[in-house]
PDB file of C-alpha atoms in Angstrom:
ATOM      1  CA  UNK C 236       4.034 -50.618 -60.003  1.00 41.00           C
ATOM      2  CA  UNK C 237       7.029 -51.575 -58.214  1.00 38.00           C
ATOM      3  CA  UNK C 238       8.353 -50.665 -54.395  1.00 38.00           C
ATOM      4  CA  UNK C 239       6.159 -49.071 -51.835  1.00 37.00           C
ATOM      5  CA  UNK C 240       4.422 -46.027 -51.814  1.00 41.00           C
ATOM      6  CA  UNK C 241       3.876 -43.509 -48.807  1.00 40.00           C
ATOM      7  CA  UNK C 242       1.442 -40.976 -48.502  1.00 37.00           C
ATOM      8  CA  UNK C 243       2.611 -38.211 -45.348  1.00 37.00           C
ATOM      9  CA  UNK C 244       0.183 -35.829 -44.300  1.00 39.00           C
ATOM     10  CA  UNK C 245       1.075 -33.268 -42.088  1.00 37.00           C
ATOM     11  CA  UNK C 246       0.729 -30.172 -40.954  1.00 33.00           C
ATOM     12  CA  UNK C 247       3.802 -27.458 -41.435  1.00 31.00           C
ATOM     13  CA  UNK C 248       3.670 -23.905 -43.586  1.00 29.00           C
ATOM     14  CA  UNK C 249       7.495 -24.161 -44.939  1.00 29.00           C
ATOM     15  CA  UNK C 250       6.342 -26.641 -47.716  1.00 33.00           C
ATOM     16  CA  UNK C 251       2.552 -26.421 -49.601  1.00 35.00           C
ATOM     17  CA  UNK C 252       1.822 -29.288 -51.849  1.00 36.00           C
ATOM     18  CA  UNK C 253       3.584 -29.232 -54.861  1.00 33.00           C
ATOM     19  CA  UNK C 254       5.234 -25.489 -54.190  1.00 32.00           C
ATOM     20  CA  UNK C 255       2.717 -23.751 -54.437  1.00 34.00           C
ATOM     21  CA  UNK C 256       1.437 -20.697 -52.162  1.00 33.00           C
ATOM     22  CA  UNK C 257      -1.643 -19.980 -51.004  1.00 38.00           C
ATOM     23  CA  UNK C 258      -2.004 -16.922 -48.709  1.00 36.00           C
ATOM     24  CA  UNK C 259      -4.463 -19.320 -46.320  1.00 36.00           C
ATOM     25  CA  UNK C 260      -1.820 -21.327 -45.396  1.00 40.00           C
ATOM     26  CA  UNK C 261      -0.272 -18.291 -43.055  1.00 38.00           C
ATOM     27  CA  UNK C 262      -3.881 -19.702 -40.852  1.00 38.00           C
ATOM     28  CA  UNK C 263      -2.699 -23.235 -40.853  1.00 36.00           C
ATOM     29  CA  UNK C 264       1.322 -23.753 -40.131  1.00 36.00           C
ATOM     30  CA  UNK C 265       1.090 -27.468 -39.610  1.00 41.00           C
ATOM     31  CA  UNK C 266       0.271 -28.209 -42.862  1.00 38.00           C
ATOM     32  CA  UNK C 267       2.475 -30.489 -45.105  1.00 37.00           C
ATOM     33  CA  UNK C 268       1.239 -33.292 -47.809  1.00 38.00           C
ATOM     34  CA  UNK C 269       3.860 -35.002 -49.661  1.00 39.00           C
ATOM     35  CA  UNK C 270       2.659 -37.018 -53.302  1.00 36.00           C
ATOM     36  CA  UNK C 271       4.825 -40.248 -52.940  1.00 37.00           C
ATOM     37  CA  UNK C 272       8.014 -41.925 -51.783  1.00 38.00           C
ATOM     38  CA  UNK C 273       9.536 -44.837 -53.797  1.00 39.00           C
ATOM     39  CA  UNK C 274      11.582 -46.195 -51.495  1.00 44.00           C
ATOM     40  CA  UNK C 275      14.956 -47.163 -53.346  1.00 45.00           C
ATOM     41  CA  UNK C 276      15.807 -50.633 -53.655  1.00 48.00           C
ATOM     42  CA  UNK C 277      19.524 -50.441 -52.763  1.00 48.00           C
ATOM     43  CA  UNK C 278      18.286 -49.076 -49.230  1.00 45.00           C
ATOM     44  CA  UNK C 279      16.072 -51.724 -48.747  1.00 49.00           C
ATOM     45  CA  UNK C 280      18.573 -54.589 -49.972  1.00 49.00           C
ATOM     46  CA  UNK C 281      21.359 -53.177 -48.095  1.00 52.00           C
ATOM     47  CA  UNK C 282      18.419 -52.788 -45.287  1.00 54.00           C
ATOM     48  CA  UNK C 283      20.344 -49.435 -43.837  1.00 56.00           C
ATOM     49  CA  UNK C 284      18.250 -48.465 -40.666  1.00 62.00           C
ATOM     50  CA  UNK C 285      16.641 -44.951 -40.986  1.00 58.00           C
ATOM     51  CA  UNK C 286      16.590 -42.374 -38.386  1.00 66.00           C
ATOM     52  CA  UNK C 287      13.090 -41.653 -36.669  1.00 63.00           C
ATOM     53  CA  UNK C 288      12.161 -38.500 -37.643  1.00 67.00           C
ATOM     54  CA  UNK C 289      10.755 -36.132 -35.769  1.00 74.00           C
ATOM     55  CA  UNK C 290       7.829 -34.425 -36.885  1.00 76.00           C
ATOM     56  CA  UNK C 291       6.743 -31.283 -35.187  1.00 80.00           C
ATOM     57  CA  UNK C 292       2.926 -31.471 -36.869  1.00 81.00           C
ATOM     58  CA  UNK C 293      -0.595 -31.210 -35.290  1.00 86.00           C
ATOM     59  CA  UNK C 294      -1.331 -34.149 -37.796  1.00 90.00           C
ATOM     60  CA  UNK C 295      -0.219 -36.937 -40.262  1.00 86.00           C
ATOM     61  CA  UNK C 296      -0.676 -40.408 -41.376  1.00 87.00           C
ATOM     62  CA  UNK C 297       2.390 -41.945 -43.055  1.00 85.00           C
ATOM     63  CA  UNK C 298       0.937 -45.088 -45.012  1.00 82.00           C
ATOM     64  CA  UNK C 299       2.688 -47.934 -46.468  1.00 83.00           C
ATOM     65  CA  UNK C 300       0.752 -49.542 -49.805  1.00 77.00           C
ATOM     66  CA  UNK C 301       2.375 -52.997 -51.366  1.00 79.00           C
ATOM     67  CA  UNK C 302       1.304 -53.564 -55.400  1.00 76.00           C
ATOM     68  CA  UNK C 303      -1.215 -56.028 -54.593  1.00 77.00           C
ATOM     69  CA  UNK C 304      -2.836 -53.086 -52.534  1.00 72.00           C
ATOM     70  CA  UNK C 305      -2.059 -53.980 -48.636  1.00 79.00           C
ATOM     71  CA  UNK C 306      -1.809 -51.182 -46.609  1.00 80.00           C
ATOM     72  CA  UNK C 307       0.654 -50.554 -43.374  1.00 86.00           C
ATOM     73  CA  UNK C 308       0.306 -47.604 -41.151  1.00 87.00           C
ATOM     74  CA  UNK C 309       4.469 -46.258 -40.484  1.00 87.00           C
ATOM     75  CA  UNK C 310       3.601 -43.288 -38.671  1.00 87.00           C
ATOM     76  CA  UNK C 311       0.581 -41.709 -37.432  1.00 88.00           C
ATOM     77  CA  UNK C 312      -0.562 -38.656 -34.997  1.00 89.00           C
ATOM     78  CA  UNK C 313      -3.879 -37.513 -35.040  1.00 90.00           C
ATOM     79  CA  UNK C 314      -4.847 -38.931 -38.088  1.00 91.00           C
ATOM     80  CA  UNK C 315      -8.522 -38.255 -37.704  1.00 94.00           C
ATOM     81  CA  UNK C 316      -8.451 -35.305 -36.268  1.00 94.00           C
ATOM     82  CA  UNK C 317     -10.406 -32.532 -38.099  1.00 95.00           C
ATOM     83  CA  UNK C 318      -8.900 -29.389 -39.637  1.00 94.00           C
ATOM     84  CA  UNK C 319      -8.373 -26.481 -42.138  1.00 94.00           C
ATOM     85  CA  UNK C 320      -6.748 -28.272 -45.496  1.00 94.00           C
ATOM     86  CA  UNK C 321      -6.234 -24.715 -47.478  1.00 93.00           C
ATOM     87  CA  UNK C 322      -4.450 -25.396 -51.062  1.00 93.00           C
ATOM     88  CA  UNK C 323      -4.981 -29.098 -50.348  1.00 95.00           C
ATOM     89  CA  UNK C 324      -8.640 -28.726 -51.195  1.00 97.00           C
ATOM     90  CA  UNK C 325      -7.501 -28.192 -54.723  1.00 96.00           C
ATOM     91  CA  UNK C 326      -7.055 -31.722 -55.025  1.00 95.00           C
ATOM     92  CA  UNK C 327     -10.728 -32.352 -54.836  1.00 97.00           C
ATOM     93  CA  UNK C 328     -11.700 -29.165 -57.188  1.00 97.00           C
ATOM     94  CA  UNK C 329      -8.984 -30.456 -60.001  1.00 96.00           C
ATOM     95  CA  UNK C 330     -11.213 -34.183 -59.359  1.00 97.00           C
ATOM     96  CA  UNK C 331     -14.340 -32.500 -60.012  1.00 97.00           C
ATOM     97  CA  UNK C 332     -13.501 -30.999 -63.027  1.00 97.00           C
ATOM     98  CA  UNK C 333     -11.550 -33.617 -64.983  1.00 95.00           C
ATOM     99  CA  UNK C 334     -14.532 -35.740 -63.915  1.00 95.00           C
ATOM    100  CA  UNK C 335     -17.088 -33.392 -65.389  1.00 96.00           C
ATOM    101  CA  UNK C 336     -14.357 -31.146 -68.103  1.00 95.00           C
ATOM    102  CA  UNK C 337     -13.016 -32.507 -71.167  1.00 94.00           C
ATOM    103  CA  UNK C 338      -9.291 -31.119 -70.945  1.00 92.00           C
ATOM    104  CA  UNK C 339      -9.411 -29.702 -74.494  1.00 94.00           C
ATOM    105  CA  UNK C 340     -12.773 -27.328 -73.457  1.00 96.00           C
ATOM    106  CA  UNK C 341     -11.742 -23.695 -73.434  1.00 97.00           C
ATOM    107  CA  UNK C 342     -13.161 -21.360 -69.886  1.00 97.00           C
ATOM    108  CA  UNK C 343     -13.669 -18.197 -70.256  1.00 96.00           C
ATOM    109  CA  UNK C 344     -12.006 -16.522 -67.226  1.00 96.00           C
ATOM    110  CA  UNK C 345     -14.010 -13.788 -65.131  1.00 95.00           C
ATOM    111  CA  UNK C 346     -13.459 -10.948 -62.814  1.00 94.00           C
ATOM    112  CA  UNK C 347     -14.587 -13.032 -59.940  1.00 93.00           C
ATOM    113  CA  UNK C 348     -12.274 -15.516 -60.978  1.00 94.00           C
ATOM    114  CA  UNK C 349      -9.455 -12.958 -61.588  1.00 93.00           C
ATOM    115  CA  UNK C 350     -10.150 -11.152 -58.050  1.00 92.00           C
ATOM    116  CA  UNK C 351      -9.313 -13.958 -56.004  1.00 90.00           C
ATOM    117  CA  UNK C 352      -6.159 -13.905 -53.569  1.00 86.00           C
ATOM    118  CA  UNK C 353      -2.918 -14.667 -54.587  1.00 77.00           C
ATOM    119  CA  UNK C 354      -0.427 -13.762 -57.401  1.00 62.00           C
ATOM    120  CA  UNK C 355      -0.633 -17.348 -59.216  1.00 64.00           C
ATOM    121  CA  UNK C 356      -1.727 -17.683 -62.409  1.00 65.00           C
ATOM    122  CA  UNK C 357      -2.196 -14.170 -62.916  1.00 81.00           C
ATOM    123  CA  UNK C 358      -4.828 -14.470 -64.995  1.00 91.00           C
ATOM    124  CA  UNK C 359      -6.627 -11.942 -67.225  1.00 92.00           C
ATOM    125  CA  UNK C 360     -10.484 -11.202 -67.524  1.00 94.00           C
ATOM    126  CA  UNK C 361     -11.928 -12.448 -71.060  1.00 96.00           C
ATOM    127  CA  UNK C 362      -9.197 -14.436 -71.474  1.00 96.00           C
ATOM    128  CA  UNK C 363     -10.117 -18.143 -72.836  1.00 96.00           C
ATOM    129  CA  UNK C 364      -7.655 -21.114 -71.141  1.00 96.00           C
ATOM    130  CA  UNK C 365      -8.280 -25.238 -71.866  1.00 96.00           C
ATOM    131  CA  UNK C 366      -9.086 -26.820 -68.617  1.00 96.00           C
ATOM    132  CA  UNK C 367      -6.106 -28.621 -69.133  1.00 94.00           C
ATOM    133  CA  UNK C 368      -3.817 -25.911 -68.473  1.00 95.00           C
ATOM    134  CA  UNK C 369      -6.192 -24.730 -65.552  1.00 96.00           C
ATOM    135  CA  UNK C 370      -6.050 -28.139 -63.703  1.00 95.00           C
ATOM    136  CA  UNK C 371      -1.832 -27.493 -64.243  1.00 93.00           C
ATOM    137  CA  UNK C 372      -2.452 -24.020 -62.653  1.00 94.00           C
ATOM    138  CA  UNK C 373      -4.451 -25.307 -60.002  1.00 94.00           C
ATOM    139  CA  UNK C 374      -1.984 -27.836 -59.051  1.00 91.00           C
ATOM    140  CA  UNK C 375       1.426 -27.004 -59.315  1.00 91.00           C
ATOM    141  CA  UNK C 376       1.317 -23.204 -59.036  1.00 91.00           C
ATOM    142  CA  UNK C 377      -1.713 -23.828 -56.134  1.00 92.00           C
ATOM    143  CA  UNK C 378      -3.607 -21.132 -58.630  1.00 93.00           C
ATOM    144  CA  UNK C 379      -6.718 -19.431 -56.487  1.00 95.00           C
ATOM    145  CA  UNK C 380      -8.183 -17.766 -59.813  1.00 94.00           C
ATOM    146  CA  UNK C 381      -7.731 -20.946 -61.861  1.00 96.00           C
ATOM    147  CA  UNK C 382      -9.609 -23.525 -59.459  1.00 96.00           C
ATOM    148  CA  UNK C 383     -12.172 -20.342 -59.365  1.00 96.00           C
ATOM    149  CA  UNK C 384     -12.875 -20.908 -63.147  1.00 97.00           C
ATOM    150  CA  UNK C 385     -12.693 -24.139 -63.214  1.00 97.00           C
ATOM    151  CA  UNK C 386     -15.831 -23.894 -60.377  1.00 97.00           C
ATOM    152  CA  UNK C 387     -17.445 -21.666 -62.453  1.00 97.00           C
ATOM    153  CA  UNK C 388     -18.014 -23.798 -65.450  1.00 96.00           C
ATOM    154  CA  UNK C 389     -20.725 -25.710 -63.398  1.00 96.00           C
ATOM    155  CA  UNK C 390     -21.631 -22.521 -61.249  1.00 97.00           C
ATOM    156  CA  UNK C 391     -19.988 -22.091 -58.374  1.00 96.00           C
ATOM    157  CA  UNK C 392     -22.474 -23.947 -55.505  1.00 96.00           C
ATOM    158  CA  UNK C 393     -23.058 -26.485 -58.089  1.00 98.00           C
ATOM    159  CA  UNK C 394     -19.126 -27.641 -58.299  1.00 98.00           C
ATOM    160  CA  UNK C 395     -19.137 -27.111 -54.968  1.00 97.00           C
ATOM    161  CA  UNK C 396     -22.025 -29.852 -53.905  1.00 98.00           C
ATOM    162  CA  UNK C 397     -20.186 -31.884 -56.523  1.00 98.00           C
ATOM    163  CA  UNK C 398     -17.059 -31.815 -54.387  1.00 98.00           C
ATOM    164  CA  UNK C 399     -18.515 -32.917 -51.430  1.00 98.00           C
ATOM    165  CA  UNK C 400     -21.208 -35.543 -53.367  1.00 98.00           C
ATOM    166  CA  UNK C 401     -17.617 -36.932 -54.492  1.00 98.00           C
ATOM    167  CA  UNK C 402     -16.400 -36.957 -51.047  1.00 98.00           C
ATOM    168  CA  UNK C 403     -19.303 -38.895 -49.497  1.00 98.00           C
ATOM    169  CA  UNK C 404     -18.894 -41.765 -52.270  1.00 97.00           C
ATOM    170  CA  UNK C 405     -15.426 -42.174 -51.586  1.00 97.00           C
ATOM    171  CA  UNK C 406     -16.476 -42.852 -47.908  1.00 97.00           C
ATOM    172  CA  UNK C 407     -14.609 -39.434 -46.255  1.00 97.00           C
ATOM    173  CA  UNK C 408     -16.755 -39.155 -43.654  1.00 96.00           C
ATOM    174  CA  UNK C 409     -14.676 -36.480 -42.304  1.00 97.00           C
ATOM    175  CA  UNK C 410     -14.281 -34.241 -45.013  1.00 98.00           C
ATOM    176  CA  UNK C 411     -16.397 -30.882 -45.726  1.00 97.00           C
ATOM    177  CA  UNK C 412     -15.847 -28.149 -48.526  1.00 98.00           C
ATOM    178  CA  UNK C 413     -17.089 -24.920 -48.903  1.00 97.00           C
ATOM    179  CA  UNK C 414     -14.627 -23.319 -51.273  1.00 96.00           C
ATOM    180  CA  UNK C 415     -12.977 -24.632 -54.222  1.00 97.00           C
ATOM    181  CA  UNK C 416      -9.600 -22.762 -53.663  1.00 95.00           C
ATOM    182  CA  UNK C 417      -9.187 -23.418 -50.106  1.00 93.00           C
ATOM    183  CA  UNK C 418      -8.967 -19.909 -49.073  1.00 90.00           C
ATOM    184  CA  UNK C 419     -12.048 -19.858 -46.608  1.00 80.00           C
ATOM    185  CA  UNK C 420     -11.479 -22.131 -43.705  1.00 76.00           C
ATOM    186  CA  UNK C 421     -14.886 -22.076 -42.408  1.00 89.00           C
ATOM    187  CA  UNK C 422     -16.806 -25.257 -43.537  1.00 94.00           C
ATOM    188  CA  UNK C 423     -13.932 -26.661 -45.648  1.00 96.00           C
ATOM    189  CA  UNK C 424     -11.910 -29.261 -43.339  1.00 96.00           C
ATOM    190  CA  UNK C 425     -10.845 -32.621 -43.819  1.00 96.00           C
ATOM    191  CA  UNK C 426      -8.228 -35.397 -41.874  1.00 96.00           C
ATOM    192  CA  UNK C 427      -5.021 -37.112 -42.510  1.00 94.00           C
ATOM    193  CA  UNK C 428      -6.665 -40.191 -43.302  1.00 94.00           C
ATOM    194  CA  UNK C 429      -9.351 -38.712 -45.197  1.00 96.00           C
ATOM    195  CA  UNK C 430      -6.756 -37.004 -47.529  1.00 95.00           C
ATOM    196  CA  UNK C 431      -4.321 -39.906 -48.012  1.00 92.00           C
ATOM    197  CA  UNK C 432      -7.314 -41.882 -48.837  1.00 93.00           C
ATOM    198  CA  UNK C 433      -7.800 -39.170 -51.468  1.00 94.00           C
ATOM    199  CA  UNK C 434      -4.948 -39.271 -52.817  1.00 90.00           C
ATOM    200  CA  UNK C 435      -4.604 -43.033 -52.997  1.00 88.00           C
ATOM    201  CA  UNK C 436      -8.271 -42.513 -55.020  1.00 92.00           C
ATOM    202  CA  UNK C 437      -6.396 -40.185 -57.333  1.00 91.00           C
ATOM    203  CA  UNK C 438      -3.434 -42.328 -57.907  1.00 86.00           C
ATOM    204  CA  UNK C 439      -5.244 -45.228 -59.168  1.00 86.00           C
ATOM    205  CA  UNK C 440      -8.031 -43.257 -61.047  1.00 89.00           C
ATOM    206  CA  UNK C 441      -6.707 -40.300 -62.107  1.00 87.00           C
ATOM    207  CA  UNK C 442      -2.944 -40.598 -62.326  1.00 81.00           C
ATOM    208  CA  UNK C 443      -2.082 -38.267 -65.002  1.00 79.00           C
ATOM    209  CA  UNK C 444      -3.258 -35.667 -62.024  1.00 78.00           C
ATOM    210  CA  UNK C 445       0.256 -36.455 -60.526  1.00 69.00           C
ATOM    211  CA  UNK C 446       1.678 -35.228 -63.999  1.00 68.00           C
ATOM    212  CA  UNK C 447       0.376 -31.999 -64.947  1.00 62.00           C
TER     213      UNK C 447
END
């Protein structure tokens, strides 16, 4: 892999992960997390200086990782602090079930699922959908009733205790869920650090995540 990659957590409602809406995120405006930043090589030969930017966020960690795995911290505010993640949980949720799913098994999608909040993914009761396309949902279209069915196909509390099982072995000692959508805020939190280290978890062992 070459160049550098940065994580940037933050915390702003103008920009979701990966476009997509959830209606929690009204409850949380500071909430912002970017996937990566190859830094271009004709910047960093022609070693322009770059502005500091000013970042109006309640938290965010902006981490530097080299190739052979090094880290540098850039930028950081409140990195540990502990708050409401919303749509972000879906990152763990879309872990859990390519973990436990094979891509190619077909859910059946039900009215719970189907009732959630949100327009995304508008999908239909009975309907059957590979778990594939309902990691894709989950993702890029932040999909409330897809990351519902995908909890479902281990029962709901089950996935759940699976998501936070997975969180505890990864060491994020700061992270909770209670939801796999992200929608209730009570008992579902997590940190900067906690979610870059996440991600950087994802990158390296589940990287076709990043290209649904």
């Amino acid at each position: 892999m070459k160049g550098l990659r940065f994580f940037f957590v933050g915390f702003i409602l103008s920009l979701p992960f990966w476009l997509g809406f959830n209606l929690s995120e009204a409850r949380l405006e500071n909430l912002f997390f970017s996937q990566f930043y190859l830094s271009s090589p004709e910047v960093v030969l022609a070693k322009v200086p770059l502005p500091e930017p000013k970042i109006d966020a309640k938290s965010f960690l902006v981490l530097q990782i080299d190739p052979d795995g090094s880290q540098k911290i850039i930028l950081e505010k409140n990195s540990k602090a502990e708050l409401p993640i919303a749509s972000l949980t879906k990152l763990m949720t879309t872990v859990v079930a390519s973990d436990n799913l094979p891509l190619s098994q077909k859910v059946k999608i039900s009215q719970a699922a189907v009732s959630q909040e949100g327009a995304a993914g508008r999908l239909k009761v009975g309907e059957k959908i590979e778990v594939g396309e309902l990691l894709k949902m989950s993702l890029v279209e932040s999909s409330n009733d897809a990351a519902e069915a995908l909890a479902e196909t281990l029962g709901r509390n089950k996935f759940i205790e699976a998501m936070n099982e997975k969180a505890d072995s990864l060491g994020l000692r700061s992270t909770q869920f209670s939801t796999p959508t992200g929608l209730e805020a009570e008992g579902n939190f997590s940190t900067a650090r906690d979610l870059v280290s996440l991600a950087a978890f994802i990158l390296k062992e589940h990287e076709t995540l990043f290209m649904v």
